Amino acid sequence: MRRNRCLQVSRVSGGPTPAAAVGPITGFGSVFVNGVEYVTSNAQILIDHQAGTEAQLHTGQVVTVKGTVNDDGVTGTATEVSFDGDVQGPVAQIDLVGNTLVVLGQTVRVTGTTLFDDTLQPADLSSLQTGSLVEVSGFTNAAGEIVAARVDLKPAGSNLQVKGAVGSLNTTAHTFRINALTVDYSNSAATPTLANGTVVEVQGATLASSGALVATHVEVLQGIDTKINQRLDIDGIITSFTSNMNFAVQGQNVLTDANTQFVLHGVTLGVDVEVDVAGAVNASGTLVAKKVEAKAKSLGLVRGAVDSVTSASNTLSVVGVSITTSASTEFNDKSSQHVRLFRLTDLRVGEFVEIHGTEGQAGMLSAATLERDNNENRSYLQGTAVNVAAPSLTVLGVTVTTNAQTQFQGPGGSASGAANFFSQAANHVVKVRGSFSGGVLTADQARIEQ
């Protein structure tokens, strides 16, 4: 999903260009956002509106960067980096089949590229419990769900916070709703003028017995503060769509024209498609796109020991799968080493990694996320099943064989026999787990994902 997105905007050379960017952090040692490395030595760091440090930021968090970008289009200098979580509160519900959770009445959707707090093992929804206090950063889709880029644990007593559009406003009772959450703002300090549809951020410390969030602060969100002709680069989800020439990304209006370069990777633009849009802001505050890149869903997965690493070409091999990384691959170290400035050059043969990305040619994967983890004795593959003929199949170019001990599952995790699995698996996304030796993965579990 997050491939190389070094989106260069045509401009007259001669020095740094004022710029703003919105997107997930993909690495540190400076801050990498949307394929640009921003020097942060003199930048103001804001975390939930409070002064913070770069050390408090994490890979995968969606941030807003203000500063300048150099003529090369891939380096720049940040004057401000701000992070503001989309929702922070206790987990009310967890749906492991649907890969969703509910926090303060907000449905949070987890994908293959969602990153989790380093202390959460395994790095998925199964490591959470109802009542866990979490902070979620991501993108809001057209249904008002939060598509999570990162989920972090928060200590007990942390503030409650939610962002979203006002609905069911009752100025007499001083309440409104954000999706399924009722907000009571009767005791909020300096409440701004509200209207249905206004996007706000609400903070509070307690929930009423009714489940309503008792607000201590309500702020109307104004969007990105930009100037005419300023460079703007947004990674986000299309929230409204008229045509390829007129749509909105995370509430930012976008126009395209005959000079716009489209890089769609076979994806049809429309509502809920993730895109990276770069261009310049016109007098009305609309982003006139120089480039629009769509991201396909990252359904490919490899988890296992590293076979080889070639840093010079940004490639590695894991469980027999050839993997390409880019400037936009999110690197995260969840191993006992906990290297914050983790790069491909830090990786060694034999170390254990989990990589999510998009399938290319057989046996190839373009990495969206790469996490180093502590070793385990099983390997995992997920991808489109081809060459399906019991008792074997091919996933990401790797031969997978099954036997009498293999557990088979159909879509949704339902139990399935070998015959049913092999009759349905061809050209479907499957996930297999087992031992890898001699170029073959012997599966102890095989599941049709979709």
Coordinates of N, CA and C in Angstrom, one line a residue, residues 215-441:
A215 N -17.6 16.3 27.9 CA -16.5 17.1 27.3 C -16.0 18.2 28.2
T216 N -14.7 18.3 28.2 CA -14.1 19.4 28.9 C -13.6 20.5 27.9
H217 N -13.4 20.0 26.6 CA -13.0 20.9 25.6 C -13.5 20.4 24.2
V218 N -14.0 21.3 23.4 CA -14.5 21.0 22.1 C -13.8 22.1 21.1
E219 N -13.2 21.6 20.1 CA -12.5 22.5 19.1 C -13.0 22.1 17.7
V220 N -13.3 23.1 17.0 CA -13.6 23.0 15.6 C -12.3 22.9 14.8
L221 N -12.2 21.8 14.0 CA -11.0 21.6 13.2 C -11.1 22.3 11.9
Q222 N -10.0 23.1 11.6 CA -10.1 24.0 10.4 C -9.4 23.4 9.2
G223 N -8.8 22.3 9.3 CA -8.0 21.7 8.2 C -6.6 22.3 8.1
I224 N -5.9 22.0 7.1 CA -4.5 22.4 7.0 C -4.3 23.8 6.6
D225 N -3.5 24.5 7.4 CA -3.3 25.9 7.1 C -2.2 26.1 6.0
T226 N -2.7 26.4 4.8 CA -1.8 26.5 3.7 C -1.9 27.9 3.0
K227 N -0.9 28.2 2.2 CA -0.9 29.5 1.4 C -1.1 29.2 0.0
I228 N -1.4 30.2 -0.8 CA -1.6 30.1 -2.3 C -0.2 29.6 -2.9
N229 N -0.3 28.6 -3.7 CA 0.8 28.1 -4.5 C 1.8 27.2 -3.6
Q230 N 1.4 27.0 -2.3 CA 2.2 26.1 -1.5 C 2.1 24.7 -1.9
R231 N 3.2 24.0 -1.8 CA 3.2 22.5 -2.1 C 2.4 21.8 -1.0
L232 N 1.6 20.9 -1.3 CA 0.8 20.1 -0.4 C 0.8 18.6 -0.8
D233 N 1.1 17.7 0.1 CA 1.1 16.3 -0.2 C 0.3 15.6 0.8
I234 N -0.8 14.9 0.4 CA -1.7 14.2 1.4 C -1.8 12.8 1.0
D235 N -1.5 11.9 2.0 CA -1.8 10.5 1.9 C -3.1 10.3 2.7
G236 N -4.1 9.8 2.1 CA -5.3 9.5 2.8 C -6.4 8.8 2.0
I237 N -7.6 8.7 2.4 CA -8.7 8.0 1.8 C -9.6 9.0 1.1
I238 N -10.0 8.7 -0.1 CA -11.0 9.5 -0.8 C -12.4 9.4 0.0
T239 N -12.8 10.6 0.5 CA -14.0 10.6 1.3 C -15.3 11.0 0.5
S240 N -15.1 11.7 -0.6 CA -16.2 12.0 -1.5 C -15.6 12.1 -2.9
F241 N -16.4 11.7 -3.9 CA -15.9 11.5 -5.3 C -17.0 11.9 -6.3
T242 N -16.6 12.8 -7.1 CA -17.5 13.2 -8.2 C -16.9 12.6 -9.5
S243 N -15.6 12.7 -9.7 CA -15.0 12.2 -10.9 C -13.5 12.2 -10.6
N244 N -12.7 11.6 -11.6 CA -11.3 11.7 -11.4 C -10.7 13.1 -11.4
M245 N -11.6 14.0 -11.8 CA -11.1 15.4 -11.9 C -11.6 16.2 -10.6
N246 N -12.4 15.6 -9.8 CA -12.9 16.3 -8.6 C -13.3 15.4 -7.5
F247 N -12.5 15.4 -6.4 CA -12.8 14.5 -5.3 C -12.2 15.1 -4.1
A248 N -12.4 14.5 -2.9 CA -11.9 15.0 -1.7 C -11.1 13.9 -1.0
V249 N -10.0 14.2 -0.4 CA -9.2 13.3 0.4 C -9.1 13.8 1.8
Q250 N -9.6 13.1 2.8 CA -9.7 13.5 4.2 C -10.2 14.9 4.3
G251 N -11.2 15.2 3.5 CA -11.9 16.5 3.6 C -11.2 17.6 2.8
Q252 N -10.0 17.3 2.2 CA -9.3 18.3 1.4 C -9.8 18.2 -0.1
N253 N -10.4 19.3 -0.6 CA -10.8 19.2 -2.0 C -9.6 19.1 -3.0
V254 N -9.8 18.3 -4.0 CA -8.7 18.0 -5.0 C -9.3 18.2 -6.4
L255 N -8.6 18.9 -7.2 CA -8.9 19.0 -8.6 C -7.7 18.5 -9.4
T256 N -8.0 17.8 -10.5 CA -7.0 17.4 -11.5 C -7.3 18.1 -12.8
D257 N -6.2 18.0 -13.7 CA -6.4 18.6 -15.0 C -5.6 17.8 -16.0
A258 N -5.4 18.4 -17.2 CA -4.7 17.7 -18.2 C -3.2 17.4 -17.9
N259 N -2.7 18.2 -16.9 CA -1.3 18.1 -16.6 C -1.1 17.1 -15.4
T260 N -2.1 16.6 -14.8 CA -2.0 15.7 -13.7 C -1.5 14.3 -14.1
Q261 N -0.5 13.8 -13.4 CA -0.1 12.4 -13.7 C -0.8 11.5 -12.8
F262 N -1.4 10.5 -13.4 CA -2.1 9.4 -12.6 C -1.3 8.2 -12.6
V263 N -1.1 7.6 -11.4 CA -0.4 6.4 -11.2 C -1.3 5.5 -10.4
L264 N -2.1 4.7 -11.1 CA -3.2 4.0 -10.4 C -3.0 2.5 -10.1
H265 N -2.0 1.9 -10.6 CA -1.6 0.5 -10.3 C -2.8 -0.4 -10.5
G266 N -3.7 -0.1 -11.5 CA -4.8 -1.0 -11.8 C -6.0 -0.7 -10.9
V267 N -5.9 0.3 -10.0 CA -7.0 0.7 -9.1 C -7.9 1.7 -9.7
T268 N -9.2 1.5 -9.6 CA -10.2 2.5 -10.1 C -10.5 3.5 -8.9
L269 N -10.3 4.8 -9.2 CA -10.5 5.8 -8.2 C -12.0 5.8 -7.8
G270 N -12.2 6.1 -6.5 CA -13.6 6.2 -6.0 C -13.5 6.3 -4.5
V271 N -14.7 6.4 -3.9 CA -14.8 6.5 -2.4 C -14.1 5.4 -1.7
D272 N -13.3 5.7 -0.7 CA -12.6 4.8 0.2 C -11.3 4.2 -0.4
V273 N -10.9 4.7 -1.6 CA -9.6 4.3 -2.1 C -8.5 5.2 -1.5
E274 N -7.5 4.5 -1.1 CA -6.3 5.3 -0.5 C -5.5 5.8 -1.6
V275 N -5.1 7.1 -1.5 CA -4.3 7.8 -2.5 C -3.3 8.6 -1.9
D276 N -2.3 9.0 -2.6 CA -1.3 10.0 -2.3 C -1.4 11.1 -3.4
V277 N -1.8 12.3 -3.0 CA -2.0 13.4 -3.9 C -1.0 14.5 -3.6
A278 N -0.2 14.9 -4.6 CA 0.7 16.0 -4.4 C 0.5 17.1 -5.5
G279 N 0.6 18.3 -5.0 CA 0.4 19.4 -6.0 C 0.6 20.7 -5.3
A280 N -0.2 21.7 -5.7 CA -0.1 23.1 -5.1 C -1.5 23.6 -4.8
V281 N -1.6 24.4 -3.8 CA -2.9 24.9 -3.3 C -3.2 26.2 -4.1
N282 N -4.5 26.3 -4.6 CA -4.9 27.5 -5.3 C -5.5 28.5 -4.4
A283 N -6.0 29.6 -5.0 CA -6.5 30.7 -4.1 C -7.8 30.3 -3.3
S284 N -8.5 29.3 -3.7 CA -9.7 28.9 -3.0 C -9.4 27.8 -2.0
G285 N -8.1 27.4 -1.8 CA -7.7 26.4 -0.9 C -7.8 25.0 -1.4
T286 N -8.1 24.8 -2.7 CA -8.2 23.5 -3.3 C -6.8 23.0 -3.8
L287 N -6.6 21.8 -3.6 CA -5.3 21.2 -4.0 C -5.4 20.8 -5.5
V288 N -4.6 21.5 -6.3 CA -4.5 21.2 -7.7 C -3.4 20.1 -7.9
A289 N -3.8 18.9 -8.3 CA -2.9 17.8 -8.2 C -1.9 17.8 -9.4
K290 N -0.6 17.6 -9.1 CA 0.3 17.3 -10.1 C 0.5 15.8 -10.3
K291 N 0.2 15.1 -9.2 CA 0.3 13.6 -9.3 C -0.7 13.0 -8.3
V292 N -1.4 12.0 -8.8 CA -2.3 11.2 -8.0 C -1.8 9.7 -8.1
E293 N -1.5 9.1 -6.9 CA -1.1 7.7 -6.9 C -2.1 7.0 -6.0
A294 N -2.6 5.9 -6.6 CA -3.5 5.0 -5.8 C -2.7 3.9 -5.2
K295 N -3.2 3.4 -4.1 CA -2.6 2.3 -3.4 C -3.5 1.1 -3.4
A296 N -3.0 0.0 -3.9 CA -3.8 -1.3 -3.9 C -3.7 -1.8 -2.4
K297 N -4.7 -2.6 -2.0 CA -4.7 -3.2 -0.7 C -3.5 -4.1 -0.6
S298 N -2.8 -4.0 0.6 CA -1.7 -4.9 0.9 C -2.1 -6.2 1.4
L299 N -2.4 -7.2 0.6 CA -2.9 -8.5 1.0 C -1.8 -9.5 1.2
G300 N -0.6 -9.2 0.7 CA 0.5 -10.1 0.8 C 1.1 -10.1 2.1
L301 N 1.6 -11.2 2.6 CA 2.2 -11.3 3.9 C 3.3 -12.4 3.9
V302 N 4.5 -12.0 4.5 CA 5.5 -13.0 4.7 C 6.0 -12.8 6.1
R303 N 6.1 -13.9 6.9 CA 6.6 -13.9 8.2 C 7.5 -15.0 8.4
G304 N 8.8 -14.8 8.7 CA 9.7 -15.8 8.9 C 11.1 -15.3 9.0
A305 N 12.1 -16.2 8.8 CA 13.5 -15.8 8.9 C 14.0 -15.2 7.6
V306 N 14.9 -14.3 7.7 CA 15.5 -13.6 6.5 C 16.5 -14.6 5.9
D307 N 16.3 -14.8 4.6 CA 17.3 -15.6 3.8 C 18.5 -14.8 3.4
S308 N 18.2 -13.6 2.9 CA 19.3 -12.7 2.4 C 18.9 -11.3 2.5
V309 N 19.9 -10.4 2.5 CA 19.6 -8.9 2.5 C 20.6 -8.3 1.6
T310 N 20.1 -7.5 0.6 CA 21.0 -6.7 -0.2 C 20.6 -5.2 -0.1
S311 N 21.2 -4.5 0.8 CA 20.8 -3.1 1.1 C 21.0 -2.2 -0.1
A312 N 22.0 -2.5 -0.9 CA 22.3 -1.6 -2.0 C 21.1 -1.5 -3.0
S313 N 20.4 -2.6 -3.1 CA 19.3 -2.6 -4.1 C 17.9 -2.6 -3.3
N314 N 18.0 -2.4 -2.0 CA 16.7 -2.3 -1.2 C 15.9 -3.6 -1.3
T315 N 16.5 -4.7 -1.3 CA 15.8 -6.0 -1.4 C 16.3 -7.0 -0.4
L316 N 15.4 -8.0 -0.1 CA 15.7 -9.1 0.8 C 14.9 -10.3 0.3
S317 N 15.2 -11.4 0.9 CA 14.5 -12.6 0.7 C 14.1 -13.2 2.0
V318 N 12.8 -13.6 2.1 CA 12.3 -14.2 3.4 C 11.4 -15.3 3.0
V319 N 11.7 -16.5 3.6 CA 10.9 -17.7 3.3 C 10.8 -17.9 1.8
G320 N 11.9 -17.7 1.0 CA 11.9 -17.9 -0.4 C 11.2 -16.8 -1.2
V321 N 10.7 -15.8 -0.6 CA 10.0 -14.7 -1.3 C 10.9 -13.5 -1.5
S322 N 11.0 -13.0 -2.7 CA 11.8 -11.8 -3.0 C 11.0 -10.6 -2.7
I323 N 11.6 -9.7 -1.9 CA 10.9 -8.5 -1.4 C 11.7 -7.3 -1.7
T324 N 10.9 -6.2 -2.2 CA 11.5 -4.9 -2.5 C 11.0 -3.9 -1.5
T325 N 11.9 -3.1 -0.9 CA 11.5 -2.0 0.0 C 11.7 -0.7 -0.8
S326 N 11.2 0.4 -0.2 CA 11.3 1.7 -0.8 C 11.4 2.7 0.2
A327 N 11.5 4.0 -0.2 CA 11.5 5.1 0.8 C 10.2 5.2 1.6
S328 N 9.2 4.6 1.1 CA 7.9 4.7 1.8 C 7.5 3.5 2.6
T329 N 8.4 2.5 2.6 CA 8.1 1.3 3.4 C 8.3 1.7 4.9
E330 N 7.3 1.3 5.7 CA 7.4 1.6 7.1 C 8.2 0.6 7.8
F331 N 9.3 1.0 8.5 CA 10.2 0.1 9.2 C 9.9 0.2 10.7
N332 N 9.8 -0.9 11.4 CA 9.5 -0.9 12.8 C 10.2 -2.1 13.4
D333 N 10.9 -1.9 14.6 CA 11.6 -2.9 15.3 C 10.9 -3.3 16.5
K334 N 10.3 -4.5 16.5 CA 9.6 -5.0 17.7 C 10.4 -6.1 18.4
S335 N 11.6 -6.3 17.9 CA 12.5 -7.3 18.5 C 13.0 -6.8 19.9
S336 N 13.7 -7.7 20.6 CA 14.3 -7.2 21.9 C 15.3 -6.2 21.7
Q337 N 15.8 -5.9 20.5 CA 16.8 -4.9 20.2 C 16.2 -3.5 20.3
H338 N 14.9 -3.3 19.8 CA 14.2 -2.1 19.8 C 15.0 -0.9 19.3
V339 N 15.5 -1.1 18.1 CA 16.3 0.0 17.4 C 15.3 1.0 16.8
R340 N 15.3 2.2 17.3 CA 14.3 3.2 16.9 C 14.6 3.6 15.4
L341 N 15.8 3.9 15.1 CA 16.1 4.3 13.7 C 16.4 3.1 12.8
F342 N 15.5 2.1 12.8 CA 15.6 0.8 12.2 C 15.6 1.0 10.7
R343 N 16.5 0.4 10.0 CA 16.6 0.4 8.5 C 17.0 -1.0 8.0
L344 N 16.9 -1.1 6.7 CA 17.2 -2.4 6.1 C 18.7 -2.8 6.4
T345 N 19.5 -1.8 6.5 CA 20.9 -2.0 6.8 C 21.2 -2.6 8.2
D346 N 20.2 -2.6 9.1 CA 20.3 -3.1 10.4 C 19.9 -4.6 10.4
L347 N 19.3 -5.1 9.3 CA 18.8 -6.5 9.3 C 19.8 -7.5 8.9
R348 N 19.8 -8.6 9.6 CA 20.8 -9.7 9.3 C 20.1 -11.0 8.9
V349 N 20.8 -11.8 8.2 CA 20.3 -13.1 7.8 C 20.0 -13.9 9.1
G350 N 18.8 -14.6 9.0 CA 18.4 -15.4 10.2 C 17.5 -14.7 11.1
E351 N 17.4 -13.3 11.1 CA 16.5 -12.6 11.9 C 15.1 -12.8 11.5
F352 N 14.2 -12.6 12.4 CA 12.8 -12.9 12.1 C 12.0 -11.6 11.8
V353 N 11.3 -11.6 10.7 CA 10.6 -10.4 10.2 C 9.1 -10.7 9.8
E354 N 8.3 -9.7 9.8 CA 6.9 -9.8 9.3 C 6.8 -8.7 8.3
I355 N 6.4 -9.0 7.1 CA 6.3 -8.0 6.0 C 4.9 -8.1 5.3
H356 N 4.3 -6.9 5.2 CA 3.0 -6.8 4.5 C 3.3 -6.0 3.2
G357 N 2.6 -6.4 2.1 CA 2.8 -5.6 0.9 C 1.9 -6.1 -0.2
T358 N 2.2 -5.7 -1.4 CA 1.4 -6.0 -2.6 C 2.2 -7.0 -3.4
E359 N 1.4 -8.0 -4.0 CA 2.0 -9.0 -4.8 C 2.4 -8.4 -6.2
G360 N 3.5 -8.8 -6.7 CA 3.9 -8.5 -8.1 C 3.9 -9.8 -8.9
Q361 N 5.0 -9.9 -9.6 CA 5.2 -11.2 -10.3 C 5.4 -12.3 -9.3
A362 N 5.2 -13.6 -9.7 CA 5.3 -14.7 -8.8 C 6.6 -14.7 -7.9
G363 N 6.4 -14.8 -6.6 CA 7.5 -14.8 -5.7 C 8.0 -13.4 -5.4
M364 N 7.3 -12.3 -5.8 CA 7.8 -10.9 -5.5 C 6.7 -10.2 -4.6
L365 N 7.2 -9.4 -3.8 CA 6.4 -8.6 -2.9 C 7.0 -7.2 -2.7
S366 N 6.1 -6.2 -2.9 CA 6.5 -4.8 -2.6 C 6.1 -4.5 -1.2
A367 N 7.1 -4.2 -0.4 CA 6.8 -4.1 1.1 C 6.2 -2.7 1.4
A368 N 5.0 -2.8 2.1 CA 4.4 -1.6 2.7 C 4.9 -1.4 4.1
T369 N 5.0 -2.5 4.9 CA 5.5 -2.4 6.2 C 6.5 -3.6 6.4
L370 N 7.6 -3.3 7.2 CA 8.6 -4.3 7.5 C 8.8 -4.2 9.0
E371 N 8.5 -5.3 9.8 CA 8.8 -5.3 11.2 C 9.7 -6.4 11.6
R372 N 10.8 -6.1 12.3 CA 11.6 -7.1 12.9 C 11.0 -7.5 14.2
D373 N 11.0 -8.8 14.4 CA 10.3 -9.4 15.6 C 11.2 -10.4 16.2
N374 N 10.8 -10.9 17.4 CA 11.6 -12.0 18.0 C 11.3 -13.3 17.3
N375 N 12.3 -14.2 17.3 CA 12.2 -15.4 16.5 C 11.0 -16.4 17.0
E376 N 10.4 -17.1 16.1 CA 9.6 -18.2 16.4 C 9.8 -19.3 15.4
N377 N 9.3 -20.5 15.7 CA 9.7 -21.7 14.9 C 8.7 -22.0 13.7
R378 N 7.8 -21.0 13.4 CA 6.9 -21.2 12.3 C 7.0 -20.1 11.3
S379 N 6.7 -20.4 10.1 CA 6.7 -19.3 9.0 C 5.3 -19.2 8.5
Y380 N 5.0 -18.0 7.9 CA 3.7 -17.7 7.4 C 3.8 -17.1 6.0
L381 N 2.8 -17.4 5.2 CA 2.7 -16.8 3.9 C 1.2 -16.4 3.6
Q382 N 1.0 -15.3 3.0 CA -0.4 -15.0 2.5 C -0.3 -14.3 1.2
G383 N -1.1 -14.9 0.3 CA -1.2 -14.3 -1.1 C -2.2 -15.1 -1.9
T384 N -2.2 -14.8 -3.2 CA -3.1 -15.5 -4.1 C -2.7 -16.9 -4.4
A385 N -3.5 -17.9 -4.2 CA -3.2 -19.3 -4.4 C -3.3 -19.6 -5.9
V386 N -2.2 -20.2 -6.4 CA -2.1 -20.7 -7.8 C -1.6 -22.1 -7.8
N387 N -1.6 -22.7 -8.9 CA -1.1 -24.1 -9.0 C -1.8 -25.0 -7.9
V388 N -3.1 -24.8 -7.7 CA -3.7 -25.6 -6.7 C -4.1 -27.0 -7.1
A389 N -3.5 -27.9 -6.5 CA -3.8 -29.4 -6.8 C -3.4 -30.2 -5.6
A390 N -4.4 -30.7 -4.9 CA -4.1 -31.4 -3.6 C -3.0 -32.4 -3.8
P391 N -2.0 -32.4 -2.9 CA -2.0 -31.8 -1.6 C -1.2 -30.5 -1.6
S392 N -1.0 -29.8 -2.7 CA -0.1 -28.7 -2.7 C -0.7 -27.5 -3.4
L393 N 0.0 -26.4 -3.3 CA -0.4 -25.1 -3.9 C 0.8 -24.2 -3.9
T394 N 0.7 -23.1 -4.6 CA 1.8 -22.1 -4.6 C 1.3 -20.8 -4.1
V395 N 2.0 -20.2 -3.2 CA 1.7 -18.9 -2.6 C 2.9 -18.0 -2.7
L396 N 2.8 -16.8 -3.3 CA 4.0 -15.9 -3.5 C 5.2 -16.6 -4.1
G397 N 4.9 -17.5 -5.0 CA 6.0 -18.2 -5.7 C 6.6 -19.4 -4.9
V398 N 6.1 -19.6 -3.7 CA 6.6 -20.7 -2.8 C 5.7 -21.9 -2.8
T399 N 6.3 -23.1 -3.0 CA 5.5 -24.3 -3.0 C 5.1 -24.6 -1.6
V400 N 3.8 -24.8 -1.4 CA 3.2 -25.2 -0.1 C 2.6 -26.6 -0.2
T401 N 3.0 -27.4 0.7 CA 2.5 -28.8 0.7 C 1.7 -29.0 2.0
T402 N 0.7 -29.8 2.0 CA -0.1 -30.1 3.1 C -0.1 -31.6 3.4
N403 N -0.5 -32.0 4.6 CA -0.5 -33.5 4.9 C -1.7 -33.7 5.8
A404 N -1.8 -34.9 6.4 CA -2.9 -35.3 7.2 C -3.0 -34.5 8.5
Q405 N -1.9 -33.8 8.9 CA -2.0 -33.0 10.1 C -2.4 -31.6 9.9
T406 N -2.5 -31.2 8.6 CA -2.8 -29.8 8.3 C -4.3 -29.5 8.7
Q407 N -4.5 -28.4 9.4 CA -5.8 -27.9 9.7 C -6.3 -26.9 8.6
F408 N -7.4 -27.2 8.1 CA -8.0 -26.3 7.0 C -9.1 -25.5 7.5
Q409 N -9.2 -24.2 7.0 CA -10.2 -23.3 7.3 C -10.7 -22.6 6.0
G410 N -12.0 -22.4 6.0 CA -12.6 -21.7 4.9 C -12.7 -20.2 5.2
P411 N -13.4 -19.4 4.4 CA -13.6 -18.0 4.6 C -14.2 -17.7 6.0
G412 N -13.7 -16.7 6.7 CA -14.2 -16.4 8.0 C -13.7 -17.3 9.1
G413 N -12.8 -18.2 8.8 CA -12.3 -19.1 9.8 C -13.1 -20.3 10.1
S414 N -14.1 -20.6 9.3 CA -14.9 -21.8 9.5 C -14.1 -23.1 9.2
A415 N -14.4 -24.1 9.9 CA -13.7 -25.4 9.7 C -14.0 -25.9 8.3
S416 N -12.9 -26.5 7.7 CA -13.1 -27.0 6.4 C -12.2 -28.2 6.2
G417 N -12.6 -29.2 5.4 CA -11.8 -30.3 5.1 C -10.9 -30.0 4.0
A418 N -9.9 -30.9 3.7 CA -9.0 -30.7 2.7 C -9.6 -30.6 1.3
A419 N -10.6 -31.5 1.1 CA -11.3 -31.5 -0.2 C -12.0 -30.1 -0.5
N420 N -12.7 -29.6 0.5 CA -13.4 -28.3 0.3 C -12.4 -27.2 0.1
F421 N -11.3 -27.2 0.9 CA -10.2 -26.2 0.8 C -9.7 -26.2 -0.7
F422 N -9.3 -27.3 -1.2 CA -8.6 -27.3 -2.5 C -9.6 -27.1 -3.6
S423 N -10.9 -27.3 -3.4 CA -11.9 -27.0 -4.4 C -12.2 -25.5 -4.5
Q424 N -11.9 -24.7 -3.4 CA -12.2 -23.3 -3.4 C -11.0 -22.4 -3.5
A425 N -9.8 -22.9 -3.2 CA -8.7 -22.0 -2.9 C -8.1 -21.3 -4.2
A426 N -8.2 -21.9 -5.3 CA -7.6 -21.4 -6.5 C -8.0 -19.9 -6.8
N427 N -7.0 -19.0 -6.9 CA -7.1 -17.6 -7.2 C -7.8 -16.8 -6.1
H428 N -7.9 -17.4 -4.9 CA -8.3 -16.7 -3.7 C -7.1 -16.4 -2.8
V429 N -7.2 -15.4 -2.0 CA -6.1 -15.1 -1.0 C -6.2 -16.1 0.1
V430 N -5.1 -16.8 0.3 CA -5.0 -17.8 1.4 C -3.8 -17.5 2.3
K431 N -3.9 -17.9 3.5 CA -2.8 -17.7 4.5 C -2.4 -19.1 5.0
V432 N -1.1 -19.4 4.9 CA -0.6 -20.7 5.4 C 0.4 -20.5 6.4
R433 N 0.5 -21.5 7.3 CA 1.5 -21.4 8.4 C 2.1 -22.8 8.5
G434 N 3.4 -22.8 8.8 CA 4.1 -24.1 8.9 C 5.6 -24.0 9.0
S435 N 6.3 -25.0 8.6 CA 7.8 -25.0 8.7 C 8.3 -25.0 7.2
F436 N 9.4 -24.2 7.1 CA 10.0 -23.9 5.8 C 11.4 -24.6 5.7
S437 N 11.5 -25.4 4.7 CA 12.8 -26.1 4.6 C 13.0 -26.6 3.1
G438 N 14.1 -26.4 2.6 CA 14.4 -26.8 1.2 C 13.6 -26.1 0.2
G439 N 13.1 -24.9 0.4 CA 12.3 -24.2 -0.5 C 10.9 -24.5 -0.5
V440 N 10.4 -25.4 0.5 CA 9.0 -25.8 0.5 C 8.5 -25.5 1.9
L441 N 7.3 -24.9 2.0 CA 6.6 -24.7 3.3 C 5.6 -25.9 3.5

